[in-house]
Short mmCIF file of C-alpha atoms in Angstrom, two decimals:
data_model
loop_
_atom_site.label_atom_id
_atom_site.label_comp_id
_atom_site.label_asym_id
_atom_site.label_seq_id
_atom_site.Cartn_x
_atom_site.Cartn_y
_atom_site.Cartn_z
CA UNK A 1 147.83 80.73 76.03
CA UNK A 2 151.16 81.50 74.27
CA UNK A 3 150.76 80.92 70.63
CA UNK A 4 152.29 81.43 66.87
CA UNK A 5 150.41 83.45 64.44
CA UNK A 6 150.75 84.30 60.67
CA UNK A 7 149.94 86.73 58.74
CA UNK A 8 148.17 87.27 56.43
CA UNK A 9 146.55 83.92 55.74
CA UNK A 10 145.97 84.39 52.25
CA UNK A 11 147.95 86.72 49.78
CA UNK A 12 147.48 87.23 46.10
CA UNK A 13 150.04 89.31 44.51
CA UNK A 14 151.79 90.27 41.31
CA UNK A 15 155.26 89.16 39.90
CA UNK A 16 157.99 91.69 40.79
CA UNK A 17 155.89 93.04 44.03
CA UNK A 18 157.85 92.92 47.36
CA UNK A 19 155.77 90.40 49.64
CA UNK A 20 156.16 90.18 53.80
CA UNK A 21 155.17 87.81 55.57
CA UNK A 22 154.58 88.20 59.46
CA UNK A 23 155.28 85.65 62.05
CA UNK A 24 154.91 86.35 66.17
CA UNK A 25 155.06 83.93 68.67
CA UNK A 26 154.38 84.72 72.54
CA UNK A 27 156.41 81.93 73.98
CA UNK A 28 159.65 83.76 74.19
CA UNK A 29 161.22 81.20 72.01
CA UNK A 30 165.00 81.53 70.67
CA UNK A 31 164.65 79.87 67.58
CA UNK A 32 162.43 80.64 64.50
CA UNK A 33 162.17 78.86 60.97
CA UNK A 34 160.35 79.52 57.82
CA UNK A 35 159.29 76.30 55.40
CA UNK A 36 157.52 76.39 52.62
CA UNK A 37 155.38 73.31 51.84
CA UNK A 38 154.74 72.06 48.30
CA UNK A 39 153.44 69.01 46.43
CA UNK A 40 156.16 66.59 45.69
CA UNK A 41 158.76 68.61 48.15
CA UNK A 42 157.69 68.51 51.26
CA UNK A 43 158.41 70.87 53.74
CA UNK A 44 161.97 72.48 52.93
CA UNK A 45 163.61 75.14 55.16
CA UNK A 46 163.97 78.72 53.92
CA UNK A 47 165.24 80.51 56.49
CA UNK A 48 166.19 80.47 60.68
CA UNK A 49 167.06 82.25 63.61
CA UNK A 50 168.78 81.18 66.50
CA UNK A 51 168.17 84.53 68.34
CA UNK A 52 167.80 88.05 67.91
CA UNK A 53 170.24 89.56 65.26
CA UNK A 54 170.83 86.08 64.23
CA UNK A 55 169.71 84.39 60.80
CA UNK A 56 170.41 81.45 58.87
CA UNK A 57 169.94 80.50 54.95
CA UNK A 58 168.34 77.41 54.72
CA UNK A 59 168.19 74.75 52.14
CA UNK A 60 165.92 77.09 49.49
CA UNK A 61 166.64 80.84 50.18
CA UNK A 62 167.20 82.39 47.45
CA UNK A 63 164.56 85.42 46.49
CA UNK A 64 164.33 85.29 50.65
CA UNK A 65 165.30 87.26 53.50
CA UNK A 66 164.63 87.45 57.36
CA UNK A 67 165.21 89.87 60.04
CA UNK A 68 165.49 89.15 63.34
CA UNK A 69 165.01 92.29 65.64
CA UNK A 70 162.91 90.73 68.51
CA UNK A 71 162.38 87.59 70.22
CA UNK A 72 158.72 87.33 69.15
CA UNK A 73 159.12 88.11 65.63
CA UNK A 74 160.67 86.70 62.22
CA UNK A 75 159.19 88.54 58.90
CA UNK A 76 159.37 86.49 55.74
CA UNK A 77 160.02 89.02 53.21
CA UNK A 78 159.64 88.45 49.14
CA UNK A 79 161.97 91.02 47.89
CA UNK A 80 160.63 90.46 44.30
CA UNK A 81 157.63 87.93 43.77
CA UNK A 82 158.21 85.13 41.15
CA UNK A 83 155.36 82.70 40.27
CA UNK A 84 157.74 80.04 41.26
CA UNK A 85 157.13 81.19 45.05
CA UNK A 86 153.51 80.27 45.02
CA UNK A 87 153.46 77.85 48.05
CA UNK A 88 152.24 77.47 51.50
CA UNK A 89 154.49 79.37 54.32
CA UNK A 90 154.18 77.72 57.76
CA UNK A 91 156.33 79.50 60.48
CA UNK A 92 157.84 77.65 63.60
CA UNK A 93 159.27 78.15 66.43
CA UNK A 94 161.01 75.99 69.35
CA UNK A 95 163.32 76.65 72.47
CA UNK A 96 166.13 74.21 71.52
CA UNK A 97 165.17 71.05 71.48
CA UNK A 98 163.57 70.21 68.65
CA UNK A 99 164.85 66.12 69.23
CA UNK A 100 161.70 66.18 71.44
CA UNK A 101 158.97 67.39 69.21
CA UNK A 102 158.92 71.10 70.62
CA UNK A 103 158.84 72.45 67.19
CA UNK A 104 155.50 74.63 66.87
CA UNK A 105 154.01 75.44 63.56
CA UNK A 106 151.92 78.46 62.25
CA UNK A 107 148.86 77.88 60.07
CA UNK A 108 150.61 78.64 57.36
CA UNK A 109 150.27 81.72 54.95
CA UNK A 110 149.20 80.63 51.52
CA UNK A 111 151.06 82.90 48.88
CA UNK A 112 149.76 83.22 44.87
CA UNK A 113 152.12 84.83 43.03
CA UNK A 114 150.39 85.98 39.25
CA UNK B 1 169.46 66.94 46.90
CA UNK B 2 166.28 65.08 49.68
CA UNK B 3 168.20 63.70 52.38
CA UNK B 4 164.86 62.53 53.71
CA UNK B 5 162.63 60.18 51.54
CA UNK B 6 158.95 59.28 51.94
CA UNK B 7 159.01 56.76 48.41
CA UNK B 8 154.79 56.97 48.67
CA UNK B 9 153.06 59.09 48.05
CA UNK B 10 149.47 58.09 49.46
CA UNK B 11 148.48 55.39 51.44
CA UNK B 12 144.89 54.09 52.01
CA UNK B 13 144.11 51.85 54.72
CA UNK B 14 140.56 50.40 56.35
CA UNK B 15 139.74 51.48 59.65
CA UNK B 16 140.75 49.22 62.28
CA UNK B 17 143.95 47.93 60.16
CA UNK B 18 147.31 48.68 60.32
CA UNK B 19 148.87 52.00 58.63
CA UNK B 20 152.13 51.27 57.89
CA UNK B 21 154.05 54.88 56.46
CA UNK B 22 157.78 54.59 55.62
CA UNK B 23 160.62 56.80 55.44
CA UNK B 24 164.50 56.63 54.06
CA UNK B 25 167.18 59.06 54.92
CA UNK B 26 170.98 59.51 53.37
CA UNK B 27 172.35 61.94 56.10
CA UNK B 28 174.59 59.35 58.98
CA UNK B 29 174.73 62.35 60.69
CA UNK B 30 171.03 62.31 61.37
CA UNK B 31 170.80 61.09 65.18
CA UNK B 32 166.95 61.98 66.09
CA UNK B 33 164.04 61.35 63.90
CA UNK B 34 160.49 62.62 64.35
CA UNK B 35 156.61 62.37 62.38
CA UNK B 36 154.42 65.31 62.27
CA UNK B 37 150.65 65.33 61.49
CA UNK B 38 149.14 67.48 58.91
CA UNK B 39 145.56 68.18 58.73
CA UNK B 40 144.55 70.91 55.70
CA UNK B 41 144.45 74.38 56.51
CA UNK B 42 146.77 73.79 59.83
CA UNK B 43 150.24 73.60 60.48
CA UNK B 44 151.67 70.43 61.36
CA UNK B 45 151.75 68.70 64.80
CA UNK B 46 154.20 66.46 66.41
CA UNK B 47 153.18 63.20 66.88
CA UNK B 48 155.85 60.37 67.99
CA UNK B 49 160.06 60.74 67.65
CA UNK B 50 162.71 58.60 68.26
CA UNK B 51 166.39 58.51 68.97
CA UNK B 52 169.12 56.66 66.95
CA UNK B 53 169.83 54.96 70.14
CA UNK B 54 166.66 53.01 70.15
CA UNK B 55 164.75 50.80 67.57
CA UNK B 56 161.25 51.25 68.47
CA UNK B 57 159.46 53.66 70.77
CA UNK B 58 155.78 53.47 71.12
CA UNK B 59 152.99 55.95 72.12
CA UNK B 60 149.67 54.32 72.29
CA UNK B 61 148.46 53.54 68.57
CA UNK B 62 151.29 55.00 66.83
CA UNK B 63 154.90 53.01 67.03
CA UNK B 64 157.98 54.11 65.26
CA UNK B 65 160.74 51.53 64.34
CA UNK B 66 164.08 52.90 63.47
CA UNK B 67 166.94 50.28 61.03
CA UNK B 68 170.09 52.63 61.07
CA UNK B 69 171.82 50.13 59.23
CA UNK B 70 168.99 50.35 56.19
CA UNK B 71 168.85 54.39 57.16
CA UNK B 72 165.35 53.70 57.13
CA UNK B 73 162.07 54.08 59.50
CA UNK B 74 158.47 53.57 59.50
CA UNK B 75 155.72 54.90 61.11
CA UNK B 76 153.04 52.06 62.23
CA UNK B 77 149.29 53.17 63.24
CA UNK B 78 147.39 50.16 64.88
CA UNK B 79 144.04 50.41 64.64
CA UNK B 80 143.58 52.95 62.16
CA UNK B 81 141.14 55.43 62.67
CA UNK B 82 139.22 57.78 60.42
CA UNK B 83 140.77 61.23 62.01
CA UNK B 84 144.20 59.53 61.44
CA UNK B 85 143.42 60.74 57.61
CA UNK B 86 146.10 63.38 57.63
CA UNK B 87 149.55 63.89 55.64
CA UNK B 88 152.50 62.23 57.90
CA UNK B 89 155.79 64.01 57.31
CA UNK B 90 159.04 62.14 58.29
CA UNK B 91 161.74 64.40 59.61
CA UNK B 92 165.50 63.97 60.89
CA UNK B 93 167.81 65.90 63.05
CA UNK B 94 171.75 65.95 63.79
CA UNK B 95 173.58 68.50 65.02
CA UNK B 96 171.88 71.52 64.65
CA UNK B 97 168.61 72.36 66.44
CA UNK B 98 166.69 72.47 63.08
CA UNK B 99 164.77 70.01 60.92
CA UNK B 100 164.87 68.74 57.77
CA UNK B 101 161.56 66.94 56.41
CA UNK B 102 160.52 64.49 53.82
CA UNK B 103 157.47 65.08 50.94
CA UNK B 104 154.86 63.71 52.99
CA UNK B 105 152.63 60.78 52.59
CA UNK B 106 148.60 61.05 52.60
CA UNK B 107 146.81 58.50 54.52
CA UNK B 108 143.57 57.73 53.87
CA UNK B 109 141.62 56.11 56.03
CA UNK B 110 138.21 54.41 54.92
CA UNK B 111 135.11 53.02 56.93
#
């Protein structure tokens, strides 16, 4: 069955460490997002990807980035770890229409930043 | 700036009664609105959406009732069951294939 995993699940790192966070999907879908999901906030978008070679800031990027050098894949990566990035990561994917529901999520990768 | 508002919180409700979970948005441009399911320790889920051309579209328990004029929607679970307990996220869409969610409301329901 094609699927979207994370990785790692859990991460516990130090402020000022570089942090990546892995996301693959297997249903050959054009468009990937990153959210992060915390208490009072919601779900807000950090970063997307219409395609390969294409990314997108989203509504809380900054200390973010993305690459986008496959279809499958979208890395997350922390470039330098603040505390304020502790938060739950949850990676999704969709072909285009997200109107419909066919957004897929991730498990999420829950980040501690010390 | 949250363009999409869920006002509560948490929401407890007795199995076999209505859940009613609400939502407020500021963006006009918003034509297609949607509510995911969030158990812990999984991503969320889609459950029901609906387009700004309609008022109401109903799946089973769950019906979704759309007021443009108000910019405001709600999420209505008849009967409530105990694996409804979940965190309901209200999300919109315009023009761009991406969404943008609310904070979430926890529903609670008890035996």
């Amino acid at each position: 069955d094609a699927e979207i995993t994370q990785s790692p699940r859990h991460k516990i790192t130090e402020t000022g460490r570089q942090v990546t966070l892995a996301c693959h999907q297997t249903w050959n879908h054009n468009n990937m997002f990153w959210y992060r999901q915390d208490l009072g906030h919601g779900l807000r978008l950090i970063h997307y990807s219409y395609g390969v070679h294409d990314t997108n800031k989203g509504e809380v990027s900054d200390g973010y980035s993305v690459s986008r050098s496959n279809t499958e894949d979208l890395p997350l990566t922390l470039e330098s770890a603040a505390s304020s990035q502790t938060s739950v990561y949850f990676c999704a994917s969709s072909e285009s229409r997200v109107e419909t529901g066919e957004l897929f999520f991730g498990e999420g990768s829950r980040l501690t930043v010390l | 700036d949250q363009q999409v508002k869920q006002n509560s919180p948490s929401l407890s409700v007795q199995e076999g009664r209505i859940s009613i979970l609400n939502c407020d948005y500021t963006n006009s441009m918003f034509d297609y609105f949607l509510w995911y399911k969030k158990y812990p320790a999984e991503g969320p889920t889609f459950l029901i959406s609906i387009s700004s051309i309609k008022d109401k579209n109903e799946d089973g328990r769950f019906t979704v009732f759309l007021n443009k004029s108000a910019k405001h929607l709600s999420l209505h679970i008849v009967p409530s069951q105990p694996g409804d307990s979940a965190v309901y996220f209200c999300a919109a869409t315009g023009t761009a294939s991406k969404l943008t969610f609310g904070t979430g409301t926890r529903l609670q329901v008890t035996l």
